[in-house]
Coordinates of C-alpha atoms in Angstrom, one line a residue:
G1 CA 1.2 4.7 31.0
R2 CA -0.5 8.0 30.2
V3 CA 1.3 10.9 27.8
P4 CA 1.0 14.4 29.1
Q5 CA -0.4 16.4 26.2
S6 CA 2.5 18.5 27.2
T7 CA 4.9 15.9 25.7
F8 CA 2.5 15.6 22.6
T9 CA 3.2 19.5 22.1
A10 CA 6.6 19.5 22.4
I11 CA 7.5 16.5 19.6
R12 CA 5.0 18.3 17.6
R13 CA 6.7 21.5 17.4
H14 CA 10.4 19.8 17.5
L15 CA 9.3 17.7 14.3
E16 CA 7.6 21.1 12.5
A17 CA 11.0 23.0 13.7
E18 CA 12.7 20.3 11.5
R19 CA 10.3 20.1 8.5
D20 CA 9.9 23.8 7.4
P21 CA 13.8 23.7 6.5
A22 CA 13.3 20.7 4.8
R23 CA 10.8 21.4 2.8
R24 CA 12.4 25.1 2.0
R25 CA 15.4 23.2 1.0
L26 CA 13.4 20.8 -0.9
F27 CA 12.0 23.8 -3.1
E28 CA 14.9 25.3 -3.5
S29 CA 16.6 22.4 -5.2
G30 CA 14.3 22.5 -8.0
L31 CA 13.6 18.8 -7.8
T32 CA 9.8 18.7 -7.4
G33 CA 9.8 21.4 -10.9
Q34 CA 12.2 18.9 -12.6
V35 CA 10.0 16.0 -11.3
A36 CA 6.8 17.7 -12.4
G37 CA 7.8 18.4 -15.5
E38 CA 9.0 14.9 -16.1
L39 CA 5.4 14.0 -15.2
K40 CA 4.1 15.9 -17.8
A41 CA 6.0 15.0 -20.6
V42 CA 5.4 11.2 -19.9
R43 CA 1.3 12.1 -20.4
S44 CA 1.4 13.7 -23.3
R45 CA 3.0 10.6 -25.0
I46 CA 0.2 7.8 -23.1
D47 CA -1.8 8.4 -26.3
D48 CA 0.7 7.2 -28.0
W49 CA 1.5 4.4 -26.5
S50 CA 0.3 0.6 -27.9
L51 CA -0.3 -2.7 -26.1
R52 CA 1.0 -6.2 -27.8
H53 CA -2.3 -7.7 -26.6
G54 CA -5.9 -6.6 -25.5
G55 CA -8.7 -7.5 -22.8
W56 CA -7.8 -10.2 -20.5
R57 CA -4.2 -11.1 -22.3
A58 CA -3.3 -7.1 -21.4
L59 CA -4.0 -7.4 -17.8
E60 CA -3.4 -11.2 -16.7
P61 CA 0.5 -10.5 -16.6
G62 CA 0.6 -7.5 -14.5
L63 CA -1.4 -9.1 -12.2
E64 CA -0.5 -12.7 -11.4
R65 CA 2.8 -10.3 -10.7
S66 CA 1.3 -8.1 -8.6
Y67 CA -0.7 -10.7 -6.7
A68 CA 2.5 -13.4 -6.3
R69 CA 4.6 -10.5 -5.5
G70 CA 2.2 -9.4 -2.6
R71 CA 1.8 -13.0 -1.4
D72 CA 5.7 -13.1 -1.0
A73 CA 6.2 -9.9 0.8
L74 CA 3.3 -11.2 3.1
E75 CA 5.5 -14.3 3.8
R76 CA 8.8 -12.5 4.4
A77 CA 7.0 -9.8 6.6
R78 CA 5.5 -12.8 8.8
R79 CA 8.9 -14.6 9.2
R80 CA 10.8 -11.3 9.8
P81 CA 7.9 -8.3 10.5
T82 CA 10.9 -5.2 10.0
V83 CA 10.0 -2.0 8.7
E84 CA 11.7 -2.3 5.5
N85 CA 9.7 -5.9 5.0
L86 CA 6.4 -4.5 6.3
H87 CA 7.0 -1.4 4.2
E88 CA 7.4 -3.4 0.8
W89 CA 4.7 -5.4 1.8
R90 CA 2.6 -2.3 1.6
K91 CA 4.2 -1.4 -1.7
R92 CA 3.3 -4.8 -3.2
T93 CA -0.2 -4.8 -2.0
K94 CA -0.7 -1.2 -3.6
D95 CA 0.0 -2.8 -6.8
L96 CA -2.3 -5.6 -6.4
W97 CA -5.1 -2.5 -5.5
Y98 CA -4.2 -0.5 -9.0
H99 CA -4.8 -3.7 -10.8
L100 CA -8.1 -5.0 -9.5
R101 CA -9.7 -1.4 -9.8
M102 CA -9.1 -2.0 -13.7
L103 CA -11.2 -5.4 -13.1
K104 CA -13.8 -3.6 -10.8
P105 CA -16.0 -2.4 -13.6
A106 CA -16.1 -5.9 -15.1
A107 CA -17.6 -7.4 -12.1
P108 CA -18.2 -5.1 -9.5
G109 CA -20.2 -6.7 -7.0
I110 CA -17.4 -9.8 -6.8
V111 CA -14.1 -7.5 -7.8
G112 CA -15.1 -4.6 -5.3
G113 CA -14.8 -6.5 -2.3
A114 CA -11.2 -7.3 -3.3
V115 CA -10.8 -4.0 -3.9
K116 CA -11.8 -2.5 -0.8
E117 CA -9.5 -5.5 1.1
A118 CA -6.8 -4.4 -0.7
D119 CA -7.2 -0.8 0.1
R120 CA -7.9 -1.3 3.8
L121 CA -4.9 -3.7 4.3
S122 CA -2.9 -0.6 2.1
K123 CA -4.0 1.8 4.7
L124 CA -3.1 -0.3 7.7
L125 CA 0.5 -0.7 6.6
G126 CA 0.9 2.8 5.5
D127 CA -0.5 3.3 9.0
D128 CA 1.8 1.2 10.5
H129 CA 5.1 2.7 8.6
D130 CA 4.1 6.1 9.3
L131 CA 4.0 4.9 13.3
A132 CA 7.7 3.6 12.6
V133 CA 9.0 6.5 11.0
L134 CA 7.5 8.5 13.8
R135 CA 9.2 6.6 16.5
E136 CA 12.8 6.9 14.3
C137 CA 12.4 10.7 14.3
V138 CA 11.9 11.1 18.3
E139 CA 14.7 8.6 19.1
R140 CA 16.7 10.5 16.9
S141 CA 15.6 13.9 18.1
A142 CA 15.5 12.2 21.8
G143 CA 18.3 14.8 23.1
A144 CA 16.8 17.8 22.2
L145 CA 13.3 16.5 23.7
A146 CA 13.3 17.5 27.4
V147 CA 10.7 15.2 28.2
D148 CA 10.1 11.4 29.1
L149 CA 9.7 9.6 26.0
D150 CA 9.2 5.8 27.4
A151 CA 5.6 6.2 27.2
V152 CA 5.3 7.7 23.9
Y153 CA 7.4 4.6 22.5
E154 CA 5.3 1.9 24.5
L155 CA 1.8 3.7 22.9
I156 CA 3.4 3.8 19.7
D157 CA 4.7 -0.1 19.6
H158 CA 1.1 -1.0 21.1
R159 CA -0.5 0.7 17.9
R160 CA 2.1 -0.5 15.3
E161 CA 1.1 -4.5 17.0
Q162 CA -2.6 -3.5 17.0
L163 CA -2.1 -2.4 13.1
Q164 CA -0.2 -5.3 11.8
A165 CA -2.4 -7.9 13.9
E166 CA -5.1 -6.6 11.3
A167 CA -3.1 -6.6 8.4
Y168 CA -2.0 -10.1 8.9
L169 CA -5.7 -11.1 9.1
A170 CA -6.7 -9.1 6.1
G171 CA -3.4 -10.3 4.3
E172 CA -4.6 -13.8 5.0
R173 CA -7.7 -13.2 3.3
L174 CA -6.8 -10.8 0.2
Y175 CA -4.0 -13.5 -0.6
A176 CA -5.6 -16.6 0.5
E177 CA -5.2 -18.0 -3.1
P178 CA -2.0 -19.3 -4.5
P179 CA -1.4 -16.8 -7.4
K180 CA -2.6 -19.4 -10.6
Q181 CA -5.5 -20.1 -9.0
F182 CA -6.6 -16.6 -8.1
I183 CA -6.1 -15.5 -11.7
R184 CA -8.1 -18.4 -13.0
R185 CA -10.6 -17.4 -10.6
L186 CA -10.4 -13.6 -11.9
H187 CA -10.2 -14.7 -15.2
R188 CA -13.6 -16.3 -15.2
Y189 CA -15.3 -13.2 -13.9
W190 CA -13.9 -11.5 -16.6
K191 CA -15.2 -13.8 -19.5
A192 CA -18.5 -13.8 -17.5
A193 CA -19.2 -10.4 -17.1
R194 CA -18.7 -10.1 -20.9
A195 CA -20.5 -12.9 -21.8
P196 CA -24.1 -11.8 -23.7
G197 CA -26.4 -14.7 -21.8
P198 CA -25.8 -16.9 -18.4
V199 CA -22.7 -18.3 -18.3
S200 CA -21.4 -20.9 -15.6
L201 CA -18.8 -19.9 -13.7
D202 CA -17.0 -23.3 -13.5
R203 CA -17.0 -23.5 -17.3
A204 CA -16.2 -20.3 -18.3
A205 CA -12.2 -20.4 -17.9

């Protein structure tokens, strides 16, 4: 059913009242400054990093691992669509997205589609997780909210079903191939993009 605007207003005000003290405690703890300092220290050492291999050999192991983990996470989420499994799938998809972005300059017209698909899938799963967390927060605060929450839960659950249905379809496209086959295909694109003349993608592997 329809949810009155007053219900959303009550929920938002309650969550904001919880957020502000939590944010203040975080900054007062000094953790944000500590993490920022550690990140700056790591960043200053990046130029000194050395790779055992260059070119495709430097990318292949991590790319295959992130793709395989994402594919496995999809299957786990399909078997048991818990909040944790869906969130894990999103993290693994995000890993793949970062890897694919490094390959995009080699074959933007081809790899670019996979980059967009991984980004879209990550956002679908991210929205789903946000709604799951929102539901948990509302449930935890139900006693302090003098409003009917059944319609809110129904709305959240319905939207999550829609997002998950879209995510599974996107996941089927992104993770359609076995990992080895996926890697061989991307390697062909990589080699063809670097060849001085026309190269058959069937023979570039």
